[in-house]
Amino acid sequence: MAHDEFSLIRQWTSRSDGQEGDGLTVGIGDDAAVFAPSPAMEVVACCDAMVETVHFLKETMRPSDIGYKAVISNISDVAAMGGLPRYALVSIAVSPGWSADETSEIYEGIYAACDAYGVRLIGGDTVSAPDALHLSVTVLGEVEQGRALRRSHAKPGQAVFVTGHVGSSAAGLHLLLKQKDPNSRFPAELQPLVEAHQRPAAQVTAGRLLLASRSCGALNDVSDGLASELWEIAEASGVAIAIDADQVPIRAEVSSYAAEAGKDPLDWAFYGGEDYQLVGTAEADGVAALAEQFAAAGIPFAVIGSVEASADGKPAVTCARAGRSMPLAKAGFNHFGRRE
Amino acid sequence: MAHDEFSLIRQWTSRSDGQEGDGLTVGIGDDAAVFAPSPAMEVVACCDAMVETVHFLKETMRPSDIGYKAVISNISDVAAMGGLPRYALVSIAVSPGWSADETSEIYEGIYAACDAYGVRLIGGDTVSAPDALHLSVTVLGEVEQGRALRRSHAKPGQAVFVTGHVGSSAAGLHLLLKQKDPNSRFPAELQPLVEAHQRPAAQVTAGRLLLASRSCGALNDVSDGLASELWEIAEASGVAIAIDADQVPIRAEVSSYAAEAGKDPLDWAFYGGEDYQLVGTAEADGVAALAEQFAAAGIPFAVIGSVEASADGKPAVTCARAGRSMPLAKAGFNHFGRRE
């Protein structure tokens, strides 16, 4: 940042001025922010980075989408603990290819995501970068003492579920990469896929429902693709997970677009990532009640498999498709051809 | 990161495994970390980014120094609130110019700084970057309820003080930029200046003393140079600050090296930055007791000026030198010729 751009930074973050109160003692503008944790709650803390050319391209994401999604990916991590997001700190490194207007739009996206989830921006850092734009977001939330939902709590006999739909973000990215313009308009039935990629939602309500149910075992968010998240649960819990491919919830629009594009929609679901849905396990005798609660809340909830004891002491994830069960490869999110 | 480097990341952060306990419910390795705040304490949160070529060069900082300093700059922000640092989250974006060994050394520096200040690394993100290495660190600490020390609490009649010495880091950088080798050995009397730049200390003990004294008004840390920090206090508090140049604590080695290099050591003190000392204001009738407490703790403490009422309603910072009082320019840290 040039020294005379300090006033711009002040302008970008001025929405956070005078927001003290409701637990926030010191907001943005001092050396650090200070807040009072809610009684009987623990603090949940996570941090995710998004880097131009690695995690996003100007050709597929508008500046406001970039800010929005960087916040959402962290809120999603808090949701995956069953927590409530409260505060965000944003560190942004802006390279010469980004105008002041574009940077201002990134902040607009950051604030839009914060507003949508009741999160307050309480601090951060704005610096210059030589080449690619970098965004690193920390979100702080809270969760009832000792109740955070862990990756490691899957047990044999539990059902495996996922919220919402998976593979939509990867389908949206596929559409956007063909157009190379983040403002492209697509046919109405494809627009939701593009929105799933540019403006994903975080499953905070689902996470709170799961925590309150007391029947949730392990929980993870789908940031790197369903396969990678299932493997994380299997490894952290020391169990085997068996998935039924036919039960994986994929939007009809994703399947039909995949057919047209010559792609397998399950590849997008398993290896696409950035769906920010929740995948987890639940007690077999509690899963029907959970499904009812999700239906009442209007959140899709699908049972996609089950947890089994690890046969040889090794974690495993298998997927049954067309009558054959195969090990599910562990690959993670493939960003523009790089393995992340 | 290539997919096969996941194991390296695990290795780099394995020091944080199994560190749960003493308030930490969930450490590194899940979607988010979870900790229980201490009773009657508020949470202090800050976030600072360091970018290759903007904030550091390979020619002046060893990889471990980079990690160390990125953590220190955040611990320093917590110290400037009078707080105790507790936890860190580190987001690191590694570009192709950095080997796995160098990245591992960055983590060693991160852990060394954490260890030195009783901070636990509880989360973060390791991603790839196309060009420059980026480090973004969040430090979470705690402070007694309602007691955080603010920039805005300077009042006319208070004394202005600074801890330790200022200008040493800029002198060290000047030395290092001549050699272009971070492992260079310098004459014994200059080595502390190089260390002040590569391995600065954060003034946590000083911050805690100041908070406990109840006579501290405003407080700031010297990250961007004394002039910029004094201006921040003057503006946040709506006061005028008058500094006596002769009282600004500069090491004799800095002054003699500056003379040799044809530089003004006060320029380094006012505009160099990264000294991570604390600058603040204290009640006039409490400052003698404070000085005694600092002497007892072995921490240099210098009264360098006083707070006055703003004459025309505008904040001001003036500096008296050789019998003349001049406005002190507001410029901040000059990173390698860029204005930050």
Short mmCIF file of N, CA, C and O in Angstrom, two decimals, chain B residues 68-184:
data_model
loop_
_atom_site.label_atom_id
_atom_site.label_comp_id
_atom_site.label_asym_id
_atom_site.label_seq_id
_atom_site.Cartn_x
_atom_site.Cartn_y
_atom_site.Cartn_z
N TYR B 68 9.81 -16.52 13.08
CA TYR B 68 9.92 -15.96 14.43
C TYR B 68 9.29 -14.58 14.48
O TYR B 68 8.44 -14.28 15.32
N LYS B 69 9.70 -13.73 13.54
CA LYS B 69 9.27 -12.33 13.57
C LYS B 69 7.78 -12.17 13.29
O LYS B 69 7.12 -11.29 13.84
N ALA B 70 7.24 -13.03 12.41
CA ALA B 70 5.80 -12.94 12.11
C ALA B 70 4.97 -13.20 13.36
O ALA B 70 3.93 -12.58 13.57
N VAL B 71 5.45 -14.12 14.20
CA VAL B 71 4.74 -14.39 15.46
C VAL B 71 4.94 -13.23 16.44
O VAL B 71 4.00 -12.76 17.08
N ILE B 72 6.19 -12.75 16.53
CA ILE B 72 6.52 -11.66 17.47
C ILE B 72 5.69 -10.42 17.18
O ILE B 72 5.20 -9.76 18.11
N SER B 73 5.51 -10.08 15.90
CA SER B 73 4.80 -8.84 15.59
C SER B 73 3.36 -8.91 16.11
O SER B 73 2.78 -7.88 16.49
N ASN B 74 2.80 -10.10 16.17
CA ASN B 74 1.45 -10.26 16.72
C ASN B 74 1.44 -10.33 18.25
O ASN B 74 0.56 -9.76 18.89
N ILE B 75 2.42 -11.01 18.82
CA ILE B 75 2.52 -11.03 20.28
C ILE B 75 2.69 -9.59 20.78
O ILE B 75 2.14 -9.19 21.80
N SER B 76 3.44 -8.80 20.01
CA SER B 76 3.66 -7.40 20.36
C SER B 76 2.33 -6.63 20.39
O SER B 76 2.13 -5.76 21.25
N ASP B 77 1.43 -6.94 19.48
CA ASP B 77 0.12 -6.27 19.48
C ASP B 77 -0.68 -6.64 20.73
O ASP B 77 -1.40 -5.81 21.28
N VAL B 78 -0.58 -7.90 21.14
CA VAL B 78 -1.26 -8.31 22.38
C VAL B 78 -0.63 -7.59 23.58
O VAL B 78 -1.34 -7.10 24.47
N ALA B 79 0.71 -7.50 23.57
CA ALA B 79 1.42 -6.80 24.66
C ALA B 79 0.97 -5.34 24.73
O ALA B 79 0.84 -4.77 25.83
N ALA B 80 0.72 -4.74 23.58
CA ALA B 80 0.32 -3.33 23.53
C ALA B 80 -1.09 -3.10 24.06
O ALA B 80 -1.52 -1.96 24.24
N MET B 81 -1.84 -4.17 24.29
CA MET B 81 -3.16 -4.06 24.94
C MET B 81 -3.02 -4.39 26.43
O MET B 81 -4.00 -4.39 27.16
N GLY B 82 -1.81 -4.70 26.88
CA GLY B 82 -1.59 -5.14 28.26
C GLY B 82 -1.95 -6.60 28.46
O GLY B 82 -2.08 -7.06 29.59
N GLY B 83 -2.08 -7.34 27.37
CA GLY B 83 -2.56 -8.72 27.45
C GLY B 83 -1.47 -9.77 27.50
O GLY B 83 -0.28 -9.48 27.33
N LEU B 84 -1.92 -10.99 27.76
CA LEU B 84 -1.05 -12.18 27.77
C LEU B 84 -1.34 -12.99 26.51
O LEU B 84 -2.47 -13.42 26.31
N PRO B 85 -0.33 -13.25 25.67
CA PRO B 85 -0.58 -14.07 24.48
C PRO B 85 -0.77 -15.53 24.87
O PRO B 85 -0.11 -16.02 25.77
N ARG B 86 -1.69 -16.22 24.18
CA ARG B 86 -1.96 -17.63 24.53
C ARG B 86 -1.86 -18.57 23.33
O ARG B 86 -1.30 -19.65 23.44
N TYR B 87 -2.45 -18.18 22.20
CA TYR B 87 -2.58 -19.10 21.07
C TYR B 87 -2.21 -18.40 19.76
O TYR B 87 -2.38 -17.19 19.64
N ALA B 88 -1.74 -19.19 18.79
CA ALA B 88 -1.45 -18.64 17.46
C ALA B 88 -2.04 -19.53 16.38
O ALA B 88 -2.09 -20.76 16.52
N LEU B 89 -2.51 -18.89 15.30
CA LEU B 89 -2.91 -19.59 14.07
C LEU B 89 -2.06 -19.00 12.96
O LEU B 89 -1.91 -17.78 12.88
N VAL B 90 -1.49 -19.85 12.12
CA VAL B 90 -0.56 -19.39 11.11
C VAL B 90 -1.02 -19.83 9.73
O VAL B 90 -1.21 -21.02 9.49
N SER B 91 -1.19 -18.88 8.85
CA SER B 91 -1.49 -19.22 7.47
C SER B 91 -0.26 -18.87 6.64
O SER B 91 0.25 -17.76 6.69
N ILE B 92 0.24 -19.86 5.92
CA ILE B 92 1.48 -19.67 5.17
C ILE B 92 1.25 -20.09 3.72
O ILE B 92 0.69 -21.15 3.44
N ALA B 93 1.63 -19.21 2.80
CA ALA B 93 1.51 -19.49 1.37
C ALA B 93 2.93 -19.56 0.82
O ALA B 93 3.66 -18.58 0.83
N VAL B 94 3.31 -20.76 0.38
CA VAL B 94 4.70 -21.04 0.01
C VAL B 94 4.84 -21.05 -1.51
O VAL B 94 4.12 -21.76 -2.20
N SER B 95 5.78 -20.27 -2.02
CA SER B 95 5.99 -20.19 -3.46
C SER B 95 7.11 -21.15 -3.89
O SER B 95 7.85 -21.66 -3.05
N PRO B 96 7.23 -21.42 -5.19
CA PRO B 96 8.16 -22.45 -5.67
C PRO B 96 9.63 -22.17 -5.30
O PRO B 96 10.44 -23.09 -5.25
N GLY B 97 9.97 -20.91 -5.03
CA GLY B 97 11.35 -20.60 -4.67
C GLY B 97 11.77 -21.06 -3.28
O GLY B 97 12.92 -20.87 -2.89
N TRP B 98 10.83 -21.65 -2.55
CA TRP B 98 11.12 -22.08 -1.18
C TRP B 98 11.13 -23.59 -1.11
O TRP B 98 10.13 -24.24 -1.43
N SER B 99 12.22 -24.17 -0.62
CA SER B 99 12.33 -25.62 -0.53
C SER B 99 11.56 -26.11 0.70
O SER B 99 11.19 -25.33 1.59
N ALA B 100 11.35 -27.42 0.75
CA ALA B 100 10.70 -28.02 1.92
C ALA B 100 11.53 -27.76 3.18
O ALA B 100 10.98 -27.50 4.25
N ASP B 101 12.86 -27.81 3.06
CA ASP B 101 13.71 -27.54 4.21
C ASP B 101 13.53 -26.11 4.71
O ASP B 101 13.46 -25.85 5.91
N GLU B 102 13.49 -25.17 3.77
CA GLU B 102 13.31 -23.77 4.18
C GLU B 102 11.96 -23.56 4.85
O GLU B 102 11.85 -22.85 5.85
N THR B 103 10.92 -24.22 4.29
CA THR B 103 9.59 -24.08 4.89
C THR B 103 9.59 -24.68 6.30
O THR B 103 9.00 -24.12 7.23
N SER B 104 10.27 -25.80 6.43
CA SER B 104 10.39 -26.43 7.74
C SER B 104 11.08 -25.47 8.73
O SER B 104 10.70 -25.37 9.89
N GLU B 105 12.10 -24.76 8.24
CA GLU B 105 12.80 -23.79 9.10
C GLU B 105 11.90 -22.62 9.50
O GLU B 105 12.01 -22.09 10.61
N ILE B 106 11.03 -22.21 8.59
CA ILE B 106 10.06 -21.15 8.95
C ILE B 106 9.23 -21.63 10.14
O ILE B 106 9.03 -20.90 11.11
N TYR B 107 8.74 -22.88 10.05
CA TYR B 107 7.95 -23.42 11.17
C TYR B 107 8.78 -23.50 12.45
O TYR B 107 8.27 -23.25 13.54
N GLU B 108 10.08 -23.85 12.31
CA GLU B 108 10.93 -23.88 13.51
C GLU B 108 10.97 -22.50 14.18
O GLU B 108 10.92 -22.38 15.40
N GLY B 109 11.07 -21.46 13.35
CA GLY B 109 11.06 -20.10 13.90
C GLY B 109 9.72 -19.76 14.54
O GLY B 109 9.68 -19.11 15.60
N ILE B 110 8.64 -20.21 13.91
CA ILE B 110 7.30 -19.98 14.48
C ILE B 110 7.21 -20.63 15.86
O ILE B 110 6.78 -20.01 16.83
N TYR B 111 7.65 -21.89 15.94
CA TYR B 111 7.58 -22.60 17.22
C TYR B 111 8.52 -21.97 18.25
O TYR B 111 8.20 -21.91 19.44
N ALA B 112 9.69 -21.50 17.81
CA ALA B 112 10.64 -20.90 18.75
C ALA B 112 10.03 -19.65 19.39
O ALA B 112 10.14 -19.43 20.61
N ALA B 113 9.37 -18.82 18.57
CA ALA B 113 8.73 -17.62 19.12
C ALA B 113 7.58 -18.01 20.04
O ALA B 113 7.40 -17.42 21.12
N CYS B 114 6.80 -19.00 19.62
CA CYS B 114 5.68 -19.45 20.47
C CYS B 114 6.21 -19.94 21.82
O CYS B 114 5.70 -19.56 22.87
N ASP B 115 7.27 -20.77 21.78
CA ASP B 115 7.84 -21.30 23.01
C ASP B 115 8.33 -20.19 23.92
O ASP B 115 8.16 -20.23 25.14
N ALA B 116 8.98 -19.18 23.33
CA ALA B 116 9.58 -18.12 24.13
C ALA B 116 8.53 -17.31 24.89
O ALA B 116 8.83 -16.69 25.90
N TYR B 117 7.29 -17.34 24.39
CA TYR B 117 6.24 -16.52 25.01
C TYR B 117 5.06 -17.34 25.53
O TYR B 117 4.00 -16.79 25.81
N GLY B 118 5.24 -18.64 25.65
CA GLY B 118 4.18 -19.48 26.20
C GLY B 118 2.93 -19.54 25.34
O GLY B 118 1.81 -19.63 25.84
N VAL B 119 3.14 -19.47 24.02
CA VAL B 119 2.03 -19.47 23.07
C VAL B 119 1.93 -20.85 22.42
O VAL B 119 2.95 -21.46 22.11
N ARG B 120 0.70 -21.35 22.22
CA ARG B 120 0.53 -22.63 21.54
C ARG B 120 -0.02 -22.43 20.12
O ARG B 120 -0.97 -21.67 19.94
N LEU B 121 0.60 -23.11 19.16
CA LEU B 121 0.13 -23.06 17.77
C LEU B 121 -1.05 -24.01 17.66
O LEU B 121 -0.90 -25.22 17.83
N ILE B 122 -2.24 -23.46 17.39
CA ILE B 122 -3.45 -24.29 17.44
C ILE B 122 -4.13 -24.44 16.09
O ILE B 122 -5.13 -25.16 15.98
N GLY B 123 -3.61 -23.80 15.05
CA GLY B 123 -4.28 -23.97 13.76
C GLY B 123 -3.62 -23.16 12.68
O GLY B 123 -2.61 -22.50 12.91
N GLY B 124 -4.22 -23.24 11.51
CA GLY B 124 -3.70 -22.47 10.39
C GLY B 124 -3.96 -23.15 9.07
O GLY B 124 -4.80 -24.05 8.98
N ASP B 125 -3.23 -22.73 8.08
CA ASP B 125 -3.45 -23.22 6.73
C ASP B 125 -2.11 -23.15 6.00
O ASP B 125 -1.36 -22.18 6.16
N THR B 126 -1.77 -24.18 5.25
CA THR B 126 -0.55 -24.17 4.44
C THR B 126 -0.97 -24.36 2.99
O THR B 126 -1.55 -25.39 2.65
N VAL B 127 -0.72 -23.37 2.16
CA VAL B 127 -1.15 -23.42 0.76
C VAL B 127 0.04 -23.04 -0.12
O VAL B 127 1.09 -22.64 0.37
N SER B 128 -0.14 -23.18 -1.42
CA SER B 128 0.93 -22.76 -2.32
C SER B 128 0.65 -21.35 -2.83
O SER B 128 -0.49 -20.88 -2.81
N ALA B 129 1.71 -20.69 -3.24
CA ALA B 129 1.62 -19.33 -3.77
C ALA B 129 2.43 -19.30 -5.06
O ALA B 129 3.41 -20.03 -5.19
N PRO B 130 2.04 -18.46 -6.01
CA PRO B 130 2.74 -18.46 -7.29
C PRO B 130 4.11 -17.79 -7.24
O PRO B 130 5.01 -18.16 -7.98
N ASP B 131 4.28 -16.79 -6.34
CA ASP B 131 5.47 -15.97 -6.45
C ASP B 131 6.12 -15.74 -5.07
O ASP B 131 7.00 -16.47 -4.67
N ALA B 132 5.62 -14.78 -4.34
CA ALA B 132 6.21 -14.43 -3.05
C ALA B 132 5.63 -15.27 -1.93
O ALA B 132 4.46 -15.64 -1.96
N LEU B 133 6.46 -15.57 -0.93
CA LEU B 133 5.98 -16.25 0.26
C LEU B 133 5.21 -15.25 1.13
O LEU B 133 5.65 -14.11 1.33
N HIS B 134 4.04 -15.70 1.60
CA HIS B 134 3.21 -14.88 2.49
C HIS B 134 3.00 -15.61 3.81
O HIS B 134 2.75 -16.81 3.81
N LEU B 135 3.10 -14.87 4.90
CA LEU B 135 2.81 -15.42 6.22
C LEU B 135 1.77 -14.52 6.87
O LEU B 135 1.97 -13.30 6.95
N SER B 136 0.68 -15.09 7.32
CA SER B 136 -0.30 -14.30 8.06
C SER B 136 -0.53 -15.00 9.39
O SER B 136 -0.85 -16.18 9.43
N VAL B 137 -0.30 -14.27 10.47
CA VAL B 137 -0.38 -14.87 11.80
C VAL B 137 -1.49 -14.19 12.60
O VAL B 137 -1.63 -12.97 12.56
N THR B 138 -2.29 -15.00 13.26
CA THR B 138 -3.27 -14.50 14.22
C THR B 138 -2.81 -14.93 15.60
O THR B 138 -2.48 -16.10 15.80
N VAL B 139 -2.73 -14.00 16.54
CA VAL B 139 -2.45 -14.38 17.91
C VAL B 139 -3.66 -14.02 18.77
O VAL B 139 -4.26 -12.95 18.62
N LEU B 140 -4.04 -14.96 19.62
CA LEU B 140 -5.13 -14.76 20.56
C LEU B 140 -4.55 -14.74 21.97
O LEU B 140 -3.70 -15.57 22.30
N GLY B 141 -4.98 -13.78 22.74
CA GLY B 141 -4.48 -13.69 24.11
C GLY B 141 -5.62 -13.40 25.05
O GLY B 141 -6.79 -13.55 24.68
N GLU B 142 -5.28 -12.97 26.25
CA GLU B 142 -6.33 -12.62 27.19
C GLU B 142 -5.91 -11.43 28.02
O GLU B 142 -4.72 -11.16 28.19
N VAL B 143 -6.91 -10.74 28.50
CA VAL B 143 -6.66 -9.55 29.31
C VAL B 143 -7.80 -9.43 30.33
O VAL B 143 -8.93 -9.84 30.05
N GLU B 144 -7.48 -8.88 31.49
CA GLU B 144 -8.49 -8.72 32.53
C GLU B 144 -9.67 -7.89 32.00
O GLU B 144 -9.47 -6.89 31.32
N GLN B 145 -10.88 -8.33 32.36
CA GLN B 145 -12.11 -7.70 31.86
C GLN B 145 -12.10 -6.17 31.99
O GLN B 145 -11.90 -5.64 33.07
N GLY B 146 -12.31 -5.51 30.86
CA GLY B 146 -12.43 -4.05 30.86
C GLY B 146 -11.14 -3.30 31.12
O GLY B 146 -11.15 -2.07 31.29
N ARG B 147 -10.00 -4.01 31.12
CA ARG B 147 -8.75 -3.36 31.50
C ARG B 147 -7.79 -3.15 30.33
O ARG B 147 -6.69 -2.63 30.53
N ALA B 148 -8.15 -3.59 29.12
CA ALA B 148 -7.23 -3.48 27.98
C ALA B 148 -6.75 -2.03 27.81
O ALA B 148 -7.53 -1.09 27.97
N LEU B 149 -5.47 -1.88 27.51
CA LEU B 149 -4.87 -0.55 27.34
C LEU B 149 -5.09 -0.08 25.90
O LEU B 149 -4.78 -0.79 24.95
N ARG B 150 -5.62 1.13 25.75
CA ARG B 150 -6.05 1.64 24.46
C ARG B 150 -5.14 2.74 23.95
O ARG B 150 -4.53 3.47 24.73
N ARG B 151 -5.14 2.90 22.64
CA ARG B 151 -4.43 4.02 22.02
C ARG B 151 -5.06 5.36 22.37
O ARG B 151 -4.41 6.40 22.31
N SER B 152 -6.32 5.32 22.66
CA SER B 152 -7.13 6.54 22.75
C SER B 152 -7.18 7.14 24.14
O SER B 152 -7.91 8.09 24.37
N HIS B 153 -6.39 6.62 25.07
CA HIS B 153 -6.53 7.05 26.46
C HIS B 153 -5.42 7.99 26.92
O HIS B 153 -5.15 8.09 28.12
N ALA B 154 -4.79 8.69 26.00
CA ALA B 154 -3.80 9.71 26.40
C ALA B 154 -4.54 10.96 26.84
O ALA B 154 -5.54 11.36 26.23
N LYS B 155 -4.03 11.60 27.92
CA LYS B 155 -4.68 12.81 28.45
C LYS B 155 -3.62 13.88 28.71
O LYS B 155 -2.50 13.56 29.12
N PRO B 156 -3.98 15.13 28.49
CA PRO B 156 -3.03 16.22 28.76
C PRO B 156 -2.50 16.12 30.18
O PRO B 156 -3.24 15.79 31.11
N GLY B 157 -1.22 16.40 30.32
CA GLY B 157 -0.57 16.31 31.64
C GLY B 157 0.17 15.00 31.83
O GLY B 157 1.03 14.89 32.71
N GLN B 158 -0.16 13.98 31.03
CA GLN B 158 0.54 12.70 31.18
C GLN B 158 1.93 12.77 30.56
O GLN B 158 2.20 13.60 29.68
N ALA B 159 2.80 11.89 31.06
CA ALA B 159 4.15 11.76 30.49
C ALA B 159 4.10 10.76 29.34
O ALA B 159 3.25 9.86 29.32
N VAL B 160 4.98 10.92 28.37
CA VAL B 160 5.11 9.96 27.26
C VAL B 160 6.37 9.13 27.50
O VAL B 160 7.44 9.70 27.79
N PHE B 161 6.23 7.83 27.43
CA PHE B 161 7.38 6.96 27.69
C PHE B 161 7.56 5.97 26.56
O PHE B 161 6.64 5.74 25.75
N VAL B 162 8.73 5.37 26.48
CA VAL B 162 8.97 4.25 25.59
C VAL B 162 9.84 3.23 26.31
O VAL B 162 10.70 3.61 27.12
N THR B 163 9.58 1.95 26.06
CA THR B 163 10.39 0.89 26.67
C THR B 163 11.61 0.61 25.79
O THR B 163 11.60 0.88 24.58
N GLY B 164 12.62 0.02 26.36
CA GLY B 164 13.79 -0.45 25.60
C GLY B 164 14.44 0.64 24.79
O GLY B 164 14.55 1.79 25.23
N HIS B 165 14.92 0.27 23.59
CA HIS B 165 15.58 1.20 22.68
C HIS B 165 14.87 1.16 21.33
O HIS B 165 14.31 0.13 20.95
N VAL B 166 14.91 2.26 20.63
CA VAL B 166 14.29 2.30 19.30
C VAL B 166 15.34 2.61 18.24
O VAL B 166 16.39 3.20 18.54
N GLY B 167 15.09 2.18 17.03
CA GLY B 167 16.02 2.42 15.92
C GLY B 167 16.99 1.26 15.70
O GLY B 167 17.69 1.22 14.68
N SER B 168 17.02 0.32 16.63
CA SER B 168 18.00 -0.78 16.52
C SER B 168 17.67 -1.68 15.33
O SER B 168 18.58 -2.12 14.60
N SER B 169 16.39 -1.97 15.12
CA SER B 169 16.01 -2.86 14.03
C SER B 169 16.38 -2.25 12.68
O SER B 169 16.88 -2.94 11.78
N ALA B 170 16.13 -0.95 12.53
CA ALA B 170 16.46 -0.29 11.25
C ALA B 170 17.97 -0.27 11.03
O ALA B 170 18.44 -0.46 9.90
N ALA B 171 18.73 -0.09 12.11
CA ALA B 171 20.19 -0.14 11.99
C ALA B 171 20.63 -1.53 11.56
O ALA B 171 21.50 -1.69 10.68
N GLY B 172 20.01 -2.55 12.17
CA GLY B 172 20.33 -3.93 11.80
C GLY B 172 19.99 -4.21 10.35
O GLY B 172 20.76 -4.87 9.63
N LEU B 173 18.84 -3.71 9.89
CA LEU B 173 18.46 -3.90 8.49
C LEU B 173 19.48 -3.23 7.56
O LEU B 173 19.85 -3.79 6.52
N HIS B 174 19.93 -2.04 7.95
CA HIS B 174 20.92 -1.32 7.14
C HIS B 174 22.20 -2.15 7.00
O HIS B 174 22.77 -2.27 5.91
N LEU B 175 22.62 -2.75 8.10
CA LEU B 175 23.79 -3.63 8.08
C LEU B 175 23.56 -4.83 7.16
O LEU B 175 24.42 -5.19 6.34
N LEU B 176 22.40 -5.46 7.30
CA LEU B 176 22.10 -6.68 6.54
C LEU B 176 21.97 -6.40 5.05
O LEU B 176 22.36 -7.21 4.22
N LEU B 177 21.40 -5.26 4.71
CA LEU B 177 21.22 -4.93 3.29
C LEU B 177 22.56 -4.71 2.59
O LEU B 177 22.66 -4.87 1.38
N LYS B 178 23.57 -4.33 3.36
CA LYS B 178 24.90 -4.18 2.76
C LYS B 178 25.51 -5.54 2.44
O LYS B 178 26.22 -5.69 1.45
N GLN B 179 25.25 -6.53 3.29
CA GLN B 179 25.89 -7.84 3.13
C GLN B 179 25.09 -8.76 2.21
O GLN B 179 25.66 -9.65 1.60
N LYS B 180 23.78 -8.58 2.22
CA LYS B 180 22.88 -9.44 1.43
C LYS B 180 23.06 -10.92 1.76
O LYS B 180 22.97 -11.78 0.88
N ASP B 181 23.33 -11.20 3.02
CA ASP B 181 23.42 -12.58 3.50
C ASP B 181 22.95 -12.61 4.95
O ASP B 181 23.60 -12.02 5.82
N PRO B 182 21.84 -13.28 5.21
CA PRO B 182 21.28 -13.22 6.57
C PRO B 182 22.16 -13.92 7.60
O PRO B 182 21.95 -13.74 8.80
N ASN B 183 23.13 -14.73 7.14
CA ASN B 183 24.02 -15.42 8.07
C ASN B 183 25.33 -14.68 8.29
O ASN B 183 26.22 -15.20 8.96
N SER B 184 25.44 -13.49 7.73
CA SER B 184 26.67 -12.71 7.90
C SER B 184 27.01 -12.54 9.37
O SER B 184 26.12 -12.37 10.21
#
